[in-house]
Coordinates of N, CA, C and O and ligand atoms in Angstrom, one line a residue:
M1 N 0.9 -1.1 0.0 CA 0.1 0.1 0.1 C 0.8 1.1 -0.2 O 1.0 1.8 1.0
N2 N 1.3 1.6 -1.2 CA 2.2 2.7 -1.4 C 1.7 4.1 -1.4 O 2.1 5.2 -1.0
E3 N 0.5 4.0 -2.0 CA -0.4 5.3 -2.1 C -1.7 5.2 -1.4 O -2.4 3.9 -1.6
I4 N -2.1 6.1 -0.7 CA -3.4 6.0 0.0 C -4.2 7.3 -0.2 O -3.5 8.6 -0.4
T5 N -5.4 7.4 0.1 CA -6.2 8.6 -0.1 C -7.1 8.7 1.2 O -7.6 7.8 1.9
L6 N -6.8 9.8 2.0 CA -7.7 10.1 3.1 C -8.4 11.4 2.9 O -7.9 12.5 2.7
L7 N -9.8 11.3 3.0 CA -10.8 12.4 2.6 C -10.3 13.0 1.5 O -10.2 12.2 0.5
D8 N -9.9 14.2 1.3 CA -9.8 14.7 0.2 C -8.2 14.8 -0.4 O -7.7 15.7 -1.4
R9 N -7.4 14.1 0.2 CA -5.9 14.3 0.2 C -5.2 12.9 -0.2 O -5.6 11.8 0.3
E10 N -4.3 12.8 -1.0 CA -3.4 11.8 -1.3 C -2.2 11.8 -0.8 O -1.3 12.9 -0.7
F11 N -1.6 10.6 -0.3 CA -0.4 10.6 0.4 C 0.4 9.3 -0.2 O -0.1 8.5 -0.6
S12 N 1.6 9.4 0.0 CA 2.4 8.1 -0.6 C 3.4 7.9 0.7 O 3.8 8.6 1.6
V13 N 3.9 6.4 0.7 CA 4.4 6.0 1.9 C 6.0 6.8 1.9 O 6.6 7.1 1.0
Y14 N 6.4 7.0 3.3 CA 7.6 7.9 3.5 C 8.5 7.0 4.4 O 9.5 6.9 4.0
L15 N 7.9 6.3 5.5 CA 8.7 5.6 6.3 C 7.9 4.2 6.5 O 6.8 4.3 7.0
T16 N 8.7 3.0 6.3 CA 7.9 1.8 6.3 C 7.8 1.4 7.7 O 8.5 1.9 8.6
E17 N 7.0 0.5 8.0 CA 6.8 0.0 9.2 C 8.2 -0.6 9.8 O 8.5 -0.4 11.1
D18 N 8.8 -1.4 8.9 CA 10.2 -1.8 9.3 C 11.1 -0.6 9.9 O 11.8 -0.8 10.9
E19 N 11.1 0.5 8.9 CA 12.2 1.4 9.3 C 11.9 2.0 10.5 O 12.6 2.4 11.3
I20 N 10.4 2.4 10.9 CA 9.9 3.0 12.1 C 10.4 1.8 13.1 O 11.0 2.5 14.1
Q21 N 10.1 0.7 13.1 CA 10.3 -0.2 14.2 C 11.9 -0.3 14.5 O 12.2 -0.3 15.8
S22 N 12.7 -0.5 13.6 CA 14.0 -0.5 14.0 C 14.5 0.9 14.5 O 15.4 0.8 15.5
R23 N 14.2 1.9 14.1 CA 14.4 3.2 14.8 C 14.0 3.3 16.2 O 14.7 3.6 17.0
V24 N 12.6 2.9 16.4 CA 12.1 2.9 17.9 C 13.0 2.2 18.8 O 13.3 2.3 19.8
T25 N 13.5 0.9 18.3 CA 14.3 0.0 19.1 C 15.6 0.6 19.5 O 16.2 0.6 20.5
A26 N 16.2 1.4 18.4 CA 17.5 2.1 18.9 C 17.3 3.2 19.7 O 18.2 3.4 20.5
L27 N 16.3 3.8 19.5 CA 15.9 5.1 20.5 C 15.7 4.4 21.8 O 16.5 4.9 22.8
A28 N 15.1 3.3 22.1 CA 14.8 2.6 23.3 C 16.2 2.3 24.0 O 16.4 2.5 25.3
E29 N 17.0 1.5 23.2 CA 18.2 1.3 23.7 C 19.1 2.3 24.3 O 19.7 2.2 25.1
K30 N 19.3 3.3 23.5 CA 20.0 4.6 23.7 C 19.7 5.2 24.9 O 20.2 5.5 25.9
I31 N 18.2 5.4 25.0 CA 17.6 6.0 26.5 C 18.0 5.2 27.6 O 18.2 5.5 28.6
S32 N 17.7 3.8 27.3 CA 18.0 2.8 28.6 C 19.5 2.8 29.0 O 19.7 2.8 30.1
E33 N 20.2 3.1 27.9 CA 21.7 3.1 28.3 C 22.0 4.2 28.9 O 22.8 4.5 30.1
D34 N 21.6 5.7 28.4 CA 22.0 6.8 29.0 C 21.4 7.2 30.4 O 22.0 7.9 31.0
L35 N 20.1 6.6 30.5 CA 19.5 6.6 32.0 C 19.6 5.6 32.8 O 18.9 5.4 33.9
K36 N 20.5 4.7 32.5 CA 20.8 3.4 33.3 C 20.7 3.7 34.8 O 21.4 4.8 35.3
G37 N 20.1 2.9 35.6 CA 20.0 3.1 37.2 C 19.0 4.3 37.7 O 18.8 4.2 38.9
Q38 N 18.5 4.7 36.8 CA 17.6 5.9 37.2 C 16.1 5.7 37.1 O 15.7 4.7 36.4
D39 N 15.2 6.1 38.0 CA 13.9 5.8 37.9 C 13.3 6.9 37.1 O 13.4 8.2 37.3
V40 N 12.6 6.7 36.0 CA 12.2 7.8 34.9 C 10.8 7.7 34.7 O 10.1 6.6 34.7
L41 N 10.2 9.0 34.6 CA 9.0 9.2 34.2 C 8.8 9.6 32.8 O 9.3 10.5 32.3
F42 N 8.2 8.6 32.0 CA 7.7 9.1 30.7 C 6.7 9.8 30.4 O 5.5 9.3 30.9
F43 N 6.6 11.0 29.6 CA 5.5 11.8 29.5 C 5.1 11.8 28.1 O 5.8 12.6 27.4
G44 N 4.0 11.1 27.7 CA 3.5 11.1 26.2 C 2.5 12.3 26.1 O 1.9 12.5 26.8
I45 N 2.8 13.1 24.9 CA 1.9 14.1 24.5 C 0.9 13.5 23.5 O 1.1 13.2 22.4
L46 N -0.3 13.3 24.1 CA -1.4 12.8 23.2 C -2.0 13.9 22.3 O -1.7 14.9 22.2
N47 N -2.7 13.5 21.0 CA -2.8 12.0 20.8 C -1.9 11.3 19.9 O -2.0 10.1 20.1
G48 N -1.4 12.0 19.0 CA -0.4 11.5 18.2 C 0.6 10.6 18.6 O 0.9 9.7 17.9
V49 N 1.0 10.6 19.9 CA 2.2 9.7 20.5 C 1.7 8.3 20.9 O 2.7 7.5 21.2
F50 N 0.2 8.1 20.7 CA 0.1 6.8 21.5 C 0.7 5.5 20.9 O 1.2 4.8 21.7
L51 N 0.9 5.4 19.5 CA 1.6 4.2 19.1 C 3.1 4.2 19.5 O 3.5 3.1 19.7
F52 N 3.7 5.4 19.2 CA 5.2 5.4 19.5 C 5.4 5.2 21.0 O 6.3 4.5 21.3
A53 N 4.4 5.8 21.9 CA 4.7 5.6 23.3 C 4.7 4.1 23.5 O 5.4 3.4 24.3
A54 N 3.5 3.4 23.0 CA 3.3 2.1 23.4 C 4.7 1.2 22.8 O 5.0 0.3 23.6
D55 N 5.0 1.4 21.7 CA 6.1 0.6 21.2 C 7.5 0.8 21.9 O 8.1 -0.1 22.1
I56 N 7.7 2.1 22.2 CA 9.1 2.4 22.8 C 9.2 2.1 24.2 O 10.1 1.3 24.8
I57 N 7.9 2.2 24.9 CA 7.9 1.9 26.4 C 8.3 0.4 26.6 O 9.0 -0.1 27.8
R58 N 7.8 -0.5 25.8 CA 7.8 -1.7 25.8 C 9.3 -2.2 25.7 O 9.7 -3.5 26.0
Q59 N 10.2 -1.5 25.1 CA 11.5 -1.8 24.9 C 12.6 -1.1 25.8 O 13.6 -1.0 25.6
I60 N 12.0 -0.4 26.7 CA 12.9 0.4 27.8 C 13.1 -0.5 28.9 O 12.2 -1.2 29.5
S61 N 14.4 -0.6 29.2 CA 14.7 -1.3 30.3 C 15.3 -0.7 31.7 O 16.4 -0.7 31.9
L62 N 14.3 0.1 32.1 CA 14.4 1.0 33.1 C 13.3 1.0 34.1 O 12.3 0.4 33.7
N63 N 13.4 1.4 35.4 CA 12.3 1.4 36.1 C 11.4 2.7 35.7 O 12.1 3.6 35.9
A64 N 10.4 2.4 35.1 CA 9.7 3.5 34.4 C 8.2 3.5 34.8 O 7.5 2.6 35.0
H65 N 7.8 4.9 34.7 CA 6.3 5.2 34.9 C 6.1 5.9 33.5 O 6.9 6.4 32.9
I66 N 4.9 5.6 33.1 CA 4.2 6.4 31.9 C 3.2 7.0 32.2 O 2.2 6.6 32.8
S67 N 3.1 8.3 31.9 CA 1.8 9.0 32.0 C 1.8 10.0 30.7 O 2.5 10.0 29.9
F68 N 0.4 10.4 30.4 CA 0.2 11.3 29.3 C -0.5 12.5 29.6 O -1.3 12.6 30.6
I69 N -0.2 13.5 28.9 CA -0.9 14.7 28.8 C -1.5 15.1 27.4 O -1.0 14.4 26.3
K70 N -2.6 15.8 27.5 CA -3.1 16.1 26.2 C -3.1 17.6 25.8 O -3.4 18.5 26.6
L71 N -2.8 17.9 24.7 CA -2.5 19.2 24.2 C -2.5 19.4 22.7 O -1.7 18.8 21.9
A72 N -3.4 20.2 22.2 CA -3.7 20.1 21.0 C -3.3 21.5 20.2 O -3.8 22.6 20.6
S73 N -2.7 21.7 19.0 CA -2.3 23.0 18.5 C -2.4 22.8 16.9 O -1.9 23.7 16.3
Y74 N -3.1 21.8 16.5 CA -3.0 21.6 15.1 C -4.4 21.5 14.5 O -5.3 20.8 15.1
D75 N -4.9 22.0 13.3 CA -6.1 21.8 12.8 C -5.7 21.7 11.2 O -5.2 22.3 10.5
G76 N -6.4 20.6 10.8 CA -6.3 20.2 9.4 C -4.7 20.2 9.1 O -4.0 19.3 9.8
T77 N -4.3 20.7 8.0 CA -2.8 20.4 7.6 C -1.9 21.5 7.9 O -0.6 21.7 7.4
S78 N -2.4 22.5 8.5 CA -1.4 23.7 8.8 C -1.5 24.1 10.2 O -2.5 24.2 10.9
S79 N -0.3 24.3 10.8 CA -0.2 24.5 12.4 C -1.0 25.7 12.7 O -0.7 26.9 11.8
T80 N -1.8 26.0 13.6 CA -2.5 27.3 13.8 C -1.6 28.0 14.8 O -1.8 29.3 15.0
G81 N -0.6 27.3 15.3 CA 0.3 28.0 16.3 C -0.3 28.5 17.5 O 0.2 28.8 18.7
K82 N -1.7 28.0 17.7 CA -2.2 28.2 19.1 C -2.3 26.9 19.9 O -2.7 25.8 19.4
I83 N -2.1 27.1 21.2 CA -2.2 26.1 21.9 C -3.7 25.9 22.5 O -3.9 27.1 23.3
K84 N -4.2 25.0 22.5 CA -5.6 24.9 22.9 C -5.8 24.5 24.3 O -6.4 25.2 25.1
E85 N -5.5 23.3 24.6 CA -5.8 22.7 25.9 C -4.9 21.9 26.3 O -3.8 21.4 25.6
L86 N -4.7 21.7 27.8 CA -3.5 21.0 28.4 C -4.3 20.3 29.6 O -4.5 21.0 30.5
I87 N -4.3 19.0 29.4 CA -4.9 18.3 30.5 C -4.1 17.0 31.0 O -3.6 16.5 30.2
G88 N -4.5 16.7 32.1 CA -3.9 15.3 32.6 C -2.6 15.4 33.4 O -1.9 14.5 33.5
W89 N -2.2 16.6 34.0 CA -1.1 16.7 34.8 C -1.5 16.1 36.3 O -1.5 17.0 37.3
N90 N -1.3 14.8 36.3 CA -1.7 14.5 37.7 C -0.7 13.5 38.4 O -0.8 12.9 39.3
E91 N 0.6 13.8 37.8 CA 1.8 13.0 38.4 C 2.5 14.1 39.3 O 2.6 15.3 38.9
D92 N 3.2 13.6 40.4 CA 4.1 14.6 41.0 C 5.6 14.3 40.4 O 6.0 13.3 40.4
I93 N 5.9 15.6 39.8 CA 7.1 15.6 38.9 C 8.4 15.9 39.8 O 9.4 15.7 39.3
T94 N 8.1 16.6 40.9 CA 9.2 17.2 41.7 C 10.4 16.2 41.7 O 10.2 15.1 42.3
G95 N 11.6 16.7 41.4 CA 12.8 15.9 41.5 C 12.9 14.8 40.6 O 13.9 13.9 40.8
K96 N 12.0 14.7 39.6 CA 12.2 13.3 38.9 C 13.0 13.6 37.5 O 13.0 14.8 37.1
T97 N 13.4 12.4 37.1 CA 13.7 12.6 35.5 C 12.7 12.3 34.7 O 12.0 11.2 34.9
V98 N 12.6 13.2 33.8 CA 11.2 13.0 32.8 C 11.6 12.9 31.5 O 12.7 13.6 31.1
V99 N 11.2 12.0 30.7 CA 11.6 11.8 29.3 C 10.1 12.2 28.6 O 9.2 11.6 28.7
V100 N 10.2 13.4 27.9 CA 9.0 13.8 27.1 C 8.9 13.2 25.8 O 10.0 13.1 25.0
L101 N 7.8 12.4 25.5 CA 7.8 11.7 24.4 C 6.6 12.4 23.4 O 5.5 12.7 23.8
E102 N 7.3 12.8 22.1 CA 6.4 13.3 21.2 C 6.5 12.6 20.0 O 7.3 12.0 19.6
D103 N 5.3 12.6 19.1 CA 5.2 12.0 17.9 C 6.0 12.9 17.0 O 6.7 12.3 16.1
I104 N 5.7 14.0 17.0 CA 6.5 15.0 16.0 C 6.6 16.4 16.6 O 5.7 17.1 17.4
V105 N 7.8 17.0 16.4 CA 8.2 18.5 16.6 C 8.1 19.2 15.4 O 8.9 18.9 14.6
D106 N 7.2 20.3 15.2 CA 7.0 21.1 14.2 C 7.6 22.4 14.6 O 8.9 22.6 14.2
T107 N 6.7 23.4 15.0 CA 7.4 24.6 15.2 C 7.9 24.6 16.7 O 8.8 25.3 16.9
G108 N 7.7 23.6 17.4 CA 8.2 23.5 18.8 C 7.2 24.2 19.9 O 7.6 24.1 21.2
S109 N 6.1 24.8 19.4 CA 5.5 25.6 20.4 C 4.7 24.5 21.4 O 5.0 25.0 22.7
T110 N 4.4 23.4 21.1 CA 4.0 22.3 22.0 C 5.0 22.0 22.9 O 4.6 22.2 24.3
L111 N 6.3 21.8 22.6 CA 7.3 21.3 23.4 C 7.6 22.4 24.4 O 7.8 22.1 25.5
E112 N 7.6 23.8 23.7 CA 7.9 24.7 24.9 C 7.0 24.9 25.8 O 7.4 25.1 26.9
R113 N 5.7 24.6 25.6 CA 4.7 24.8 26.8 C 5.0 23.7 27.7 O 4.8 23.9 28.9
V114 N 5.1 22.5 27.2 CA 5.2 21.3 28.0 C 6.6 21.4 28.8 O 6.4 21.5 30.1
I115 N 7.7 21.9 28.4 CA 9.0 22.1 29.1 C 8.7 23.1 30.0 O 9.1 22.9 31.3
G116 N 8.0 24.1 29.8 CA 7.7 25.2 30.8 C 7.0 24.7 31.9 O 7.4 25.0 33.2
E117 N 5.8 24.0 31.8 CA 5.2 23.3 32.8 C 6.1 22.3 33.6 O 6.0 22.3 34.8
L118 N 6.9 21.6 32.9 CA 7.8 20.7 33.8 C 9.0 21.3 34.6 O 9.2 21.0 35.8
K119 N 9.2 22.5 34.0 CA 10.2 23.4 35.0 C 9.6 23.8 36.1 O 10.1 24.0 37.4
L120 N 8.4 24.5 36.0 CA 7.5 25.0 37.0 C 7.2 24.0 38.1 O 7.2 24.3 39.2
R121 N 7.2 22.8 37.5 CA 6.7 21.7 38.5 C 7.9 21.2 39.2 O 8.1 19.8 39.7
K122 N 9.1 21.6 38.9 CA 10.3 21.4 39.4 C 10.8 19.8 39.2 O 11.3 19.1 39.9
A123 N 10.6 19.5 37.9 CA 11.5 18.3 37.3 C 12.9 18.4 37.5 O 13.4 19.5 37.4
A124 N 13.8 17.4 38.0 CA 15.1 17.4 38.3 C 15.7 17.5 36.9 O 16.8 18.2 36.5
D125 N 15.5 16.6 36.0 CA 16.0 16.6 34.7 C 14.9 16.1 33.6 O 14.2 15.3 33.9
I126 N 15.3 17.1 32.5 CA 14.3 16.8 31.5 C 14.9 16.3 30.0 O 15.8 17.2 29.6
K127 N 14.5 15.2 29.6 CA 15.0 14.7 28.2 C 13.7 14.9 27.3 O 12.7 14.6 27.8
I128 N 14.2 15.1 26.0 CA 13.1 15.1 25.1 C 13.4 14.1 23.9 O 14.5 13.9 23.4
C129 N 12.3 13.3 23.6 CA 12.3 12.2 22.6 C 11.3 12.5 21.5 O 10.2 12.3 22.1
T130 N 11.7 12.7 20.3 CA 10.7 12.6 19.4 C 10.9 11.8 18.1 O 12.0 11.4 17.9
L131 N 9.7 11.0 17.8 CA 9.9 10.1 16.7 C 10.3 11.1 15.3 O 11.2 10.7 14.5
L132 N 9.6 12.1 15.2 CA 9.9 12.9 14.0 C 10.3 14.5 14.2 O 9.7 14.9 15.3
F133 N 11.0 15.0 13.5 CA 11.4 16.4 13.7 C 11.5 17.1 12.5 O 12.2 16.4 11.3
K134 N 10.9 18.2 12.4 CA 11.0 19.1 11.0 C 11.8 20.2 11.2 O 11.3 21.2 11.7
P135 N 13.2 20.1 11.0 CA 14.2 21.1 11.3 C 13.8 22.5 10.7 O 14.1 23.5 11.3
E136 N 13.2 22.4 9.6 CA 13.0 23.8 8.8 C 11.9 24.4 9.4 O 11.7 25.7 9.1
A137 N 11.0 23.7 10.1 CA 9.8 24.4 10.8 C 10.3 24.9 12.2 O 9.3 25.8 12.8
Y138 N 11.2 24.3 12.7 CA 11.5 24.6 14.3 C 11.9 26.0 14.5 O 12.9 26.6 14.0
T139 N 11.0 26.6 15.5 CA 11.3 28.2 15.8 C 12.0 28.3 17.2 O 12.3 29.4 17.6
K140 N 12.4 27.2 17.8 CA 12.5 27.3 19.2 C 14.1 26.9 19.4 O 14.7 26.4 18.5
D141 N 14.7 27.1 20.5 CA 16.1 26.7 20.7 C 16.3 25.7 21.7 O 17.3 25.7 22.2
I142 N 15.1 25.1 22.1 CA 15.4 24.1 23.1 C 16.0 22.7 22.3 O 15.4 22.3 21.3
P143 N 17.2 22.2 22.9 CA 17.8 21.2 22.3 C 16.8 19.9 22.4 O 16.3 19.6 23.4
I144 N 16.8 19.0 21.4 CA 16.1 17.7 21.6 C 17.1 16.5 21.5 O 18.1 16.6 20.7
D145 N 17.1 15.9 22.7 CA 17.9 14.9 22.9 C 18.0 13.6 22.0 O 19.0 13.0 21.7
Y146 N 16.8 13.3 21.8 CA 16.6 12.0 21.0 C 15.8 12.2 19.7 O 14.4 12.7 20.0
I147 N 16.0 12.0 18.6 CA 15.4 12.1 17.3 C 15.2 10.8 16.6 O 16.2 10.4 16.3
G148 N 14.2 10.4 16.3 CA 13.9 9.2 15.4 C 14.5 9.5 13.9 O 15.3 9.0 13.5
F149 N 13.6 10.7 13.3 CA 13.9 10.8 11.8 C 13.6 12.4 11.8 O 12.7 13.1 12.3
E150 N 14.8 13.0 11.2 CA 14.5 14.4 10.7 C 13.6 14.4 9.2 O 14.2 13.5 8.5
I151 N 12.7 15.1 9.1 CA 12.0 15.0 7.8 C 11.8 16.4 7.2 O 11.9 17.4 7.9
P152 N 11.5 16.4 6.0 CA 11.3 17.7 5.3 C 10.1 18.4 6.0 O 9.0 17.8 6.6
N153 N 9.7 19.6 5.6 CA 8.8 20.3 6.2 C 7.3 20.3 5.2 O 6.8 21.0 4.6
S154 N 6.9 19.0 5.3 CA 5.6 18.6 4.6 C 4.7 17.7 5.8 O 5.4 17.2 6.7
F155 N 3.5 17.7 5.3 CA 2.5 17.0 6.4 C 2.5 15.5 6.1 O 2.4 15.0 5.0
V156 N 2.7 15.0 7.3 CA 2.6 13.5 7.3 C 1.5 13.0 8.1 O 1.0 13.5 8.9
V157 N 1.1 11.6 7.8 CA 0.0 10.9 8.6 C 0.7 9.3 8.6 O 1.4 9.0 8.3
G158 N -0.2 8.8 9.8 CA 0.1 7.5 10.2 C 0.9 7.3 11.2 O 1.6 8.2 11.8
Y159 N 0.9 6.0 11.8 CA 1.5 5.4 13.1 C 1.4 6.7 14.1 O 2.1 7.2 14.8
G160 N -0.1 6.8 14.1 CA -0.5 7.8 15.3 C -0.9 9.2 15.0 O -1.6 9.8 15.6
L161 N -0.2 9.6 13.8 CA -0.5 10.9 13.4 C -1.7 11.0 12.5 O -1.9 10.0 11.6
D162 N -2.7 12.0 12.3 CA -3.8 12.0 11.6 C -3.9 13.1 10.8 O -3.2 14.1 10.8
Y163 N -4.9 13.0 9.8 CA -5.5 14.1 9.1 C -6.8 14.2 9.3 O -7.5 13.1 9.1
D164 N -7.2 15.1 10.0 CA -8.5 15.2 10.4 C -9.1 14.1 11.1 O -10.4 13.8 10.9
G165 N -8.4 13.6 12.0 CA -8.8 12.3 12.6 C -8.7 11.0 12.1 O -8.6 10.0 12.5
Y166 N -8.4 11.2 10.7 CA -8.2 9.8 10.0 C -6.5 9.5 9.9 O -5.8 10.3 9.8
G167 N -6.2 8.2 9.9 CA -4.8 7.9 9.4 C -4.2 7.3 10.6 O -2.9 6.8 10.5
R168 N -4.7 7.4 11.8 CA -3.9 7.2 12.9 C -3.4 5.7 13.0 O -2.5 5.3 13.5
N169 N -4.2 4.7 12.4 CA -4.2 3.4 12.4 C -3.1 2.6 11.5 O -2.9 1.7 11.5
L170 N -2.7 3.8 10.7 CA -1.6 3.3 9.6 C -0.3 2.8 10.1 O 0.1 3.4 11.2
K171 N 0.3 1.6 9.6 CA 1.5 1.2 10.4 C 2.7 1.9 9.9 O 3.6 1.8 10.4
A172 N 2.6 2.5 8.6 CA 3.7 3.2 7.9 C 3.4 4.7 8.3 O 2.4 5.1 8.5
I173 N 4.3 5.6 8.0 CA 4.0 7.0 7.7 C 4.2 7.5 6.4 O 5.1 7.0 5.6
Y174 N 3.1 8.1 6.0 CA 2.8 8.6 4.7 C 3.1 10.0 4.8 O 2.5 11.1 5.5
K175 N 3.5 10.6 3.5 CA 3.7 12.2 3.3 C 2.6 12.7 2.3 O 2.2 11.9 1.1
L176 N 2.0 13.8 2.4 CA 1.2 14.5 1.3 C 1.8 14.5 0.2 O 2.9 15.2 0.1
T177 N 1.1 14.0 -0.9 CA 1.6 14.4 -2.3 C 0.8 15.4 -3.0 O 1.3 16.3 -3.7
K178 N -0.7 15.4 -2.7 CA -1.4 16.7 -3.3 C -2.6 16.9 -2.6 O -3.0 15.9 -1.7
Ligands
LIG1 P1 4.3 22.2 17.2 O1 3.7 22.4 18.4 O2 5.7 21.6 17.2 O3 4.1 22.9 16.0 O4 3.3 21.1 16.6 C1 3.3 19.8 17.2 C2 1.9 19.2 17.0 O5 1.4 19.6 15.5 C3 2.2 17.7 16.8 O6 2.2 17.0 18.2 C4 1.3 17.2 15.8 O7 0.0 16.8 16.5 C5 1.0 18.4 15.0 N1 1.6 18.1 13.8 C6 2.8 18.9 13.3 N2 3.2 18.6 12.2 C7 2.4 17.6 11.6 C8 2.2 16.6 10.6 O8 3.3 16.9 9.6 N3 1.3 15.7 10.5 C9 0.3 15.6 11.6 N4 -0.6 14.7 11.3 N5 0.4 16.6 12.6 C10 1.4 17.4 12.8

């Protein structure tokens, strides 16, 4: 299934299931090595991260907690730049090592907001792990510790990422063609 149509848009395969899974394994191994011996809180940012979070957490060999927050800033295929809602901060973060899990970092506004909250809540150490990163769209200077794939500045769907709610269940990642 190299080409797909979702609503009014066509997409072609960009990262296959195998490419994604082997990168997820490599990221899990690196994080487990770097944070060896630590008790770590993984913080997934919903909705897009749900598949990435489920896959990476099962390969992490650390004492880990996982929690999710929800925060949406996207409408259709172009970033609104507006942060709408932020729910689910029910973990005590004080003094903890936190790994923020993101499906994709685009402008970085979402990340900036989450990092700001984690600092206010006195996390001891904050690491950031994103499956996808769009360097051309990134407007912040927050360093990202773990990146799965750097991708061009075009719209992608699949493996948790949606187009108007569709496509999250696709195993591969697809790029907008027209
Ligand atoms: P940022 O705050 O970094 O601009 O955007 C982050 C959020 O926008 C992501 O968590 C994701 O929900 C959404 N987003 C950014 N780029 C894309 C994309 O190419 N495809 C999809 N489906 N969502 C995206």
